[in-house]
Amino acid sequence: MMAVNYKEELVGVFGFPVAENPTCVMQNAAFAAAHLFWRYLTVEVKPEDLPAAVAGARAMGWRGFNCTIPHKVAVIPLLDEVAPDAKLIGAVNTVRRDGDRFIGENTDGKGFMRGLREKLDPAGKRIVILGAGGAARAISVELALARAGEVIIVNRGYDRGAALAEHLRRNIGANAQFVHWARTYPVGVDVDVLVNATSIGLYPDVDALPDVSLDQARRNLLVCDVIPNPPNTPLIKLAASRGMATINGLAMLVYQGVIGFELWTGVKPDETVMKTALEQAFA
Ligand code: NDP
């Protein structure tokens, strides 16, 4: 007779406000496929209640959790340790438990990188990133750590964009530039990868297109979008109509979840199950 472990392991996401959460659907599908007696919960946590929520996760023996906006920065002082790249990003989206300690990680940029590496090695490449918010920061730090040849931050707000480029130069030694996005940005023929890391195109603004021109861009430009909802953004459609390779926002979302699953369980999940669950959640 086989011994059965009835203790259910818990992970989850602290978010605010919580709507239907595709990550929850994706992680629970992966636990079931791996025959793990684990459950991923979506928990609404107000900013002022975050310390109590983290203490509660400790008290209940949670194996870890995700944090969404607005908790990604505020959670840092509540943790026992923060991984070096999450420190450089300045935000934590994934927490894992090691014994009694909670360790902060950032899997957003790593998730993007896993999708990117399926298409090319970013080392030595010239990469334009639209945006300088949380997603752009996570992606640009990982690209700088991966020794991208040049990272060009193009942002509407001057201060945030200039500060991010300066951070990449000063703290990672990256070849990083800032371009103030005050008019149509022409993607040059020398650019290898274009990343939309703004919220332009996110539901409900599904017809919004970043103000860029691809007229001078090379035919084999790789165009990436972080927007997962809807995944087929106007930018992705424009690039595809010109025969360019594309990566949509589902790749980043799936892979950040895959990396989180691996960090929590020590087991590789069935990525196809996770992709299918996510696609169905956004269908
Ligand atoms: P932030 O609010 O931190 O940053 C938003 C960025 O978008 C800023 O750079 C902002 O510029 C820019 N922006 C917004 N609207 C416009 C506009 N109309 N014109 C020009 N620039 C604009 O958000 P995040 O970085 O956290 O998130 C950005 C997107 O990334 C979201 O849509 C989110 O869904 C997606 N995301 C996807 C993930 C995935 O796994 N696929 C993971 C994390 C995020 P400014 O500085 O001038 O305000």
Coordinates of C-alpha atoms and ligand atoms in Angstrom, one line a residue:
M1 CA 0.0 0.0 0.0
M2 CA 1.3 3.5 -0.9
A3 CA 1.6 6.2 1.7
V4 CA -0.4 9.2 0.8
N5 CA 0.7 12.7 1.8
Y6 CA -2.5 14.6 2.6
K7 CA -0.7 17.9 3.4
E8 CA -1.5 20.4 0.7
E9 CA 1.3 22.9 -0.1
L10 CA 0.2 26.5 -0.8
V11 CA 1.5 29.2 -3.0
G12 CA -0.4 32.2 -4.3
V13 CA -0.5 35.7 -5.5
F14 CA -1.0 38.9 -3.4
G15 CA -2.6 41.4 -5.7
F16 CA -4.9 44.4 -5.6
P17 CA -7.5 44.6 -6.9
V18 CA -7.9 41.0 -7.8
A19 CA -9.9 40.1 -10.9
E20 CA -10.0 36.8 -12.7
N21 CA -6.3 35.7 -12.6
P22 CA -5.0 33.7 -15.5
T23 CA -1.7 32.9 -13.6
C24 CA -3.8 31.1 -11.0
V25 CA -5.4 29.0 -13.7
M26 CA -2.1 28.3 -15.3
Q27 CA -0.3 27.2 -12.1
N28 CA -3.1 25.0 -10.9
A29 CA -3.2 23.2 -14.3
A30 CA 0.6 22.7 -14.0
F31 CA 0.3 21.3 -10.4
A32 CA -2.4 18.9 -11.5
A33 CA -0.4 17.7 -14.6
A34 CA 2.7 17.1 -12.3
H35 CA 0.5 15.2 -9.8
L36 CA 1.6 17.6 -7.1
F37 CA -0.8 18.2 -4.2
W38 CA -0.3 21.9 -4.4
R39 CA -2.7 24.8 -4.7
Y40 CA -2.2 28.3 -6.1
L41 CA -4.6 30.9 -4.5
T42 CA -5.4 34.4 -5.6
V43 CA -5.6 36.7 -2.5
E44 CA -6.7 40.4 -2.5
V45 CA -4.3 42.3 -0.2
K46 CA -4.6 46.1 0.4
P47 CA -1.3 48.0 0.5
E48 CA -1.6 48.6 4.2
D49 CA -2.2 44.9 4.9
L50 CA 0.9 43.6 3.0
P51 CA 3.0 43.1 6.2
A52 CA 0.2 41.1 7.8
A53 CA -0.3 39.0 4.6
V54 CA 3.4 38.1 4.4
A55 CA 3.4 37.2 8.2
G56 CA 0.3 35.1 7.5
A57 CA 2.0 33.3 4.6
R58 CA 4.9 32.5 7.0
A59 CA 2.5 31.4 9.8
M60 CA 0.6 29.1 7.4
G61 CA 3.8 27.6 5.9
W62 CA 3.2 28.8 2.4
R63 CA 5.9 27.6 0.0
G64 CA 6.0 31.0 -1.7
F65 CA 3.9 33.6 -3.5
N66 CA 3.8 36.1 -6.4
C67 CA 3.3 39.8 -5.9
T68 CA 1.5 42.0 -8.4
I69 CA 1.2 45.8 -8.5
P70 CA 1.3 47.6 -6.1
H71 CA 3.2 45.1 -3.9
K72 CA 6.3 44.4 -6.0
V73 CA 8.5 47.0 -4.3
A74 CA 6.8 47.2 -0.9
V75 CA 7.4 43.5 -0.2
I76 CA 11.2 43.8 -0.3
P77 CA 11.7 44.9 3.3
L78 CA 9.4 42.1 4.5
L79 CA 11.7 39.4 3.1
D80 CA 14.8 37.7 4.5
E81 CA 16.9 37.9 1.3
V82 CA 16.5 39.3 -2.3
A83 CA 18.2 37.7 -5.3
P84 CA 20.9 39.9 -6.9
D85 CA 19.0 40.5 -10.2
A86 CA 15.8 41.3 -8.3
K87 CA 17.9 43.9 -6.3
L88 CA 19.1 45.5 -9.5
I89 CA 15.5 45.6 -10.8
G90 CA 14.3 46.9 -7.5
A91 CA 11.2 44.8 -7.5
V92 CA 10.2 41.3 -6.5
N93 CA 7.4 39.4 -8.2
T94 CA 8.1 35.9 -6.9
V95 CA 8.9 34.8 -3.3
R96 CA 10.1 31.3 -2.5
R97 CA 10.6 29.7 0.9
D98 CA 14.0 28.2 1.8
G99 CA 13.5 26.6 5.3
D100 CA 12.0 29.4 7.3
R101 CA 13.3 32.1 5.1
F102 CA 11.4 34.0 2.4
I103 CA 13.6 34.9 -0.6
G104 CA 12.6 37.4 -3.2
E105 CA 13.1 36.8 -6.9
N106 CA 12.1 38.6 -10.1
T107 CA 11.0 36.3 -12.9
D108 CA 9.4 38.9 -15.2
G109 CA 12.7 39.8 -17.0
K110 CA 13.9 36.1 -16.8
G111 CA 10.6 35.0 -18.3
F112 CA 11.0 37.5 -21.2
M113 CA 14.6 36.3 -21.7
R114 CA 13.6 32.6 -22.0
G115 CA 11.2 33.5 -24.8
L116 CA 13.8 35.7 -26.5
R117 CA 16.5 33.1 -26.4
E118 CA 14.2 30.7 -28.3
K119 CA 14.7 33.2 -31.2
L120 CA 18.2 34.7 -30.7
D121 CA 21.1 35.2 -28.3
P122 CA 20.9 38.8 -27.1
A123 CA 24.7 39.1 -26.5
G124 CA 26.1 41.8 -28.7
K125 CA 22.6 42.8 -30.1
R126 CA 21.3 46.3 -30.4
I127 CA 17.9 46.4 -28.6
V128 CA 15.3 49.1 -28.4
I129 CA 13.0 49.1 -25.4
L130 CA 9.8 51.2 -25.4
G131 CA 9.0 52.2 -21.8
A132 CA 10.8 52.6 -18.5
G133 CA 8.3 51.3 -16.0
G134 CA 8.5 48.0 -14.1
A135 CA 8.4 45.7 -17.1
A136 CA 11.0 47.7 -19.0
R137 CA 13.2 47.8 -15.9
A138 CA 13.1 44.0 -15.4
I139 CA 13.7 43.3 -19.1
S140 CA 16.5 45.9 -19.5
V141 CA 18.4 44.7 -16.4
E142 CA 18.3 41.0 -17.7
L143 CA 19.4 42.2 -21.1
A144 CA 22.3 44.2 -19.7
L145 CA 23.3 41.2 -17.5
A146 CA 23.2 39.0 -20.7
R147 CA 25.7 41.5 -22.3
A148 CA 23.4 42.9 -24.9
G149 CA 25.6 45.1 -27.2
E150 CA 23.4 48.3 -26.7
V151 CA 20.2 48.9 -24.9
I152 CA 18.2 52.0 -26.0
I153 CA 15.5 53.1 -23.6
V154 CA 12.8 55.1 -25.4
N155 CA 10.3 56.7 -23.0
R156 CA 7.7 59.4 -23.0
G157 CA 8.6 60.6 -19.5
Y158 CA 12.1 62.1 -19.5
D159 CA 13.1 61.5 -15.9
R160 CA 12.1 57.9 -15.6
G161 CA 13.8 57.0 -19.0
A162 CA 17.0 58.9 -18.3
A163 CA 17.2 57.3 -14.8
L164 CA 16.8 53.8 -16.1
A165 CA 19.6 54.2 -18.7
E166 CA 21.8 55.7 -16.1
H167 CA 21.1 52.8 -13.7
L168 CA 22.0 50.3 -16.5
R169 CA 25.3 52.1 -17.2
R170 CA 26.3 52.8 -13.7
N171 CA 25.4 49.6 -11.9
I172 CA 25.7 46.9 -14.7
G173 CA 28.3 48.6 -16.9
A174 CA 25.9 48.4 -19.9
N175 CA 26.1 50.4 -23.1
A176 CA 22.7 52.1 -22.5
Q177 CA 21.2 55.2 -24.0
F178 CA 18.1 57.1 -23.4
V179 CA 15.9 58.6 -26.2
H180 CA 13.1 61.0 -25.2
W181 CA 9.9 59.7 -27.0
A182 CA 8.4 63.0 -28.0
R183 CA 7.6 62.2 -31.6
T184 CA 7.5 59.1 -33.9
Y185 CA 10.5 56.9 -33.0
P186 CA 12.1 55.6 -36.2
V187 CA 13.5 52.1 -35.6
G188 CA 16.9 52.1 -37.4
V189 CA 18.3 49.5 -39.7
D190 CA 21.0 48.7 -37.1
V191 CA 18.4 47.6 -34.5
D192 CA 18.1 43.8 -33.9
V193 CA 15.2 43.7 -31.4
L194 CA 12.3 46.0 -30.6
V195 CA 10.5 45.5 -27.3
N196 CA 7.2 47.2 -26.4
A197 CA 7.3 47.3 -22.6
T198 CA 4.7 50.0 -22.3
S199 CA 1.0 49.4 -21.5
I200 CA 0.1 50.6 -25.0
G201 CA -2.3 48.0 -26.6
L202 CA -3.4 46.6 -23.2
Y203 CA -7.2 45.9 -22.9
P204 CA -9.4 47.9 -23.3
D205 CA -7.2 50.1 -25.6
V206 CA -6.8 47.1 -28.0
D207 CA -6.3 49.3 -31.1
A208 CA -3.5 51.4 -29.6
L209 CA -0.2 51.2 -31.5
P210 CA 3.1 52.6 -30.1
D211 CA 4.2 55.7 -32.1
V212 CA 7.1 54.0 -33.9
S213 CA 8.0 53.7 -37.6
L214 CA 9.3 50.4 -39.0
D215 CA 10.0 51.9 -42.4
Q216 CA 13.8 52.0 -41.9
A217 CA 13.9 48.7 -39.9
R218 CA 15.6 45.6 -41.2
R219 CA 13.4 42.8 -42.6
N220 CA 14.6 40.4 -39.9
L221 CA 13.9 42.8 -37.0
L222 CA 12.5 40.7 -34.0
V223 CA 9.5 42.5 -32.6
C224 CA 8.4 41.7 -29.0
D225 CA 5.4 42.9 -27.0
V226 CA 4.8 42.4 -23.3
I227 CA 1.1 42.9 -23.5
P228 CA -0.6 39.5 -22.8
N229 CA -4.2 40.7 -23.1
P230 CA -4.8 40.7 -26.0
P231 CA -1.7 38.9 -27.2
N232 CA -2.2 39.9 -30.8
T233 CA -1.5 43.6 -30.4
P234 CA -1.5 46.1 -33.3
L235 CA 2.3 46.2 -33.0
I236 CA 2.6 42.4 -33.3
K237 CA 0.1 42.6 -36.3
L238 CA 2.1 45.4 -38.0
A239 CA 5.4 43.5 -37.6
A240 CA 3.9 40.2 -38.9
S241 CA 2.4 42.0 -41.9
R242 CA 5.9 43.1 -42.8
G243 CA 7.2 39.5 -42.5
M244 CA 9.1 40.2 -39.2
A245 CA 9.5 37.6 -36.5
T246 CA 7.4 38.3 -33.3
I247 CA 7.1 37.3 -29.7
N248 CA 3.9 38.2 -27.9
G249 CA 3.2 38.9 -24.2
L250 CA 2.0 35.3 -23.5
A251 CA 5.6 34.0 -23.8
M252 CA 6.8 36.3 -21.0
L253 CA 3.8 35.4 -18.8
V254 CA 4.1 31.7 -19.4
Y255 CA 7.8 31.6 -18.8
Q256 CA 7.7 33.7 -15.6
G257 CA 5.2 31.2 -14.4
V258 CA 7.4 28.2 -15.5
I259 CA 10.4 29.7 -13.6
G260 CA 8.2 30.4 -10.5
F261 CA 7.0 26.8 -10.6
E262 CA 10.5 25.5 -10.8
L263 CA 11.7 27.8 -7.9
W264 CA 8.8 26.6 -5.6
T265 CA 8.7 22.9 -6.4
G266 CA 12.1 22.0 -7.7
V267 CA 10.3 20.2 -10.5
K268 CA 10.1 21.2 -14.2
P269 CA 6.4 21.8 -15.2
D270 CA 4.7 20.7 -18.4
E271 CA 5.1 23.9 -20.4
T272 CA 2.5 22.9 -23.0
V273 CA -0.1 22.5 -20.2
M274 CA 0.7 26.0 -18.9
K275 CA 0.6 27.6 -22.4
T276 CA -2.7 26.0 -23.2
A277 CA -4.2 27.0 -19.8
L278 CA -3.1 30.6 -20.4
E279 CA -4.3 30.7 -24.0
Q280 CA -7.7 29.4 -22.9
A281 CA -7.8 32.0 -20.1
F282 CA -7.3 34.8 -22.6
A283 CA -9.5 33.3 -25.4
Ligands
NDP1 P1 4.3 50.9 -15.5 O1 3.1 51.7 -15.2 O2 5.4 50.7 -14.5 O3 5.0 51.6 -16.8 C1 4.3 51.9 -18.0 C2 5.2 52.4 -19.1 O4 4.4 52.6 -20.2 C3 5.9 53.7 -18.8 O5 7.2 53.7 -19.3 C4 5.0 54.7 -19.4 O6 5.7 55.9 -19.8 C5 4.6 53.9 -20.7 N1 3.3 54.4 -21.3 C6 2.1 54.2 -20.8 N2 1.2 54.7 -21.7 C7 1.9 55.4 -22.6 C8 1.5 56.1 -23.8 N3 0.2 56.4 -24.1 N4 2.5 56.6 -24.6 C9 3.8 56.4 -24.2 N5 4.2 55.7 -23.2 C10 3.3 55.2 -22.4 O7 3.8 49.5 -16.0 P2 4.6 48.1 -16.1 O8 5.9 48.4 -16.7 O9 4.5 47.4 -14.8 O10 3.7 47.3 -17.1 C11 3.7 47.7 -18.5 C12 3.0 46.6 -19.3 O11 3.7 45.4 -19.2 C13 1.6 46.3 -18.8 O12 0.7 46.4 -19.8 C14 1.6 44.9 -18.2 O13 0.4 44.2 -18.5 C15 2.8 44.3 -19.0 N6 3.4 43.3 -18.3 C16 3.5 42.0 -18.8 C17 4.1 41.0 -18.2 C18 4.0 39.6 -18.9 O14 4.4 38.7 -18.2 N7 3.7 39.5 -20.1 C19 4.7 41.1 -16.9 C20 4.7 42.5 -16.4 C21 4.1 43.5 -17.1 P3 5.9 57.1 -18.8 O15 7.1 56.8 -17.9 O16 6.1 58.3 -19.7 O17 4.6 57.2 -17.9

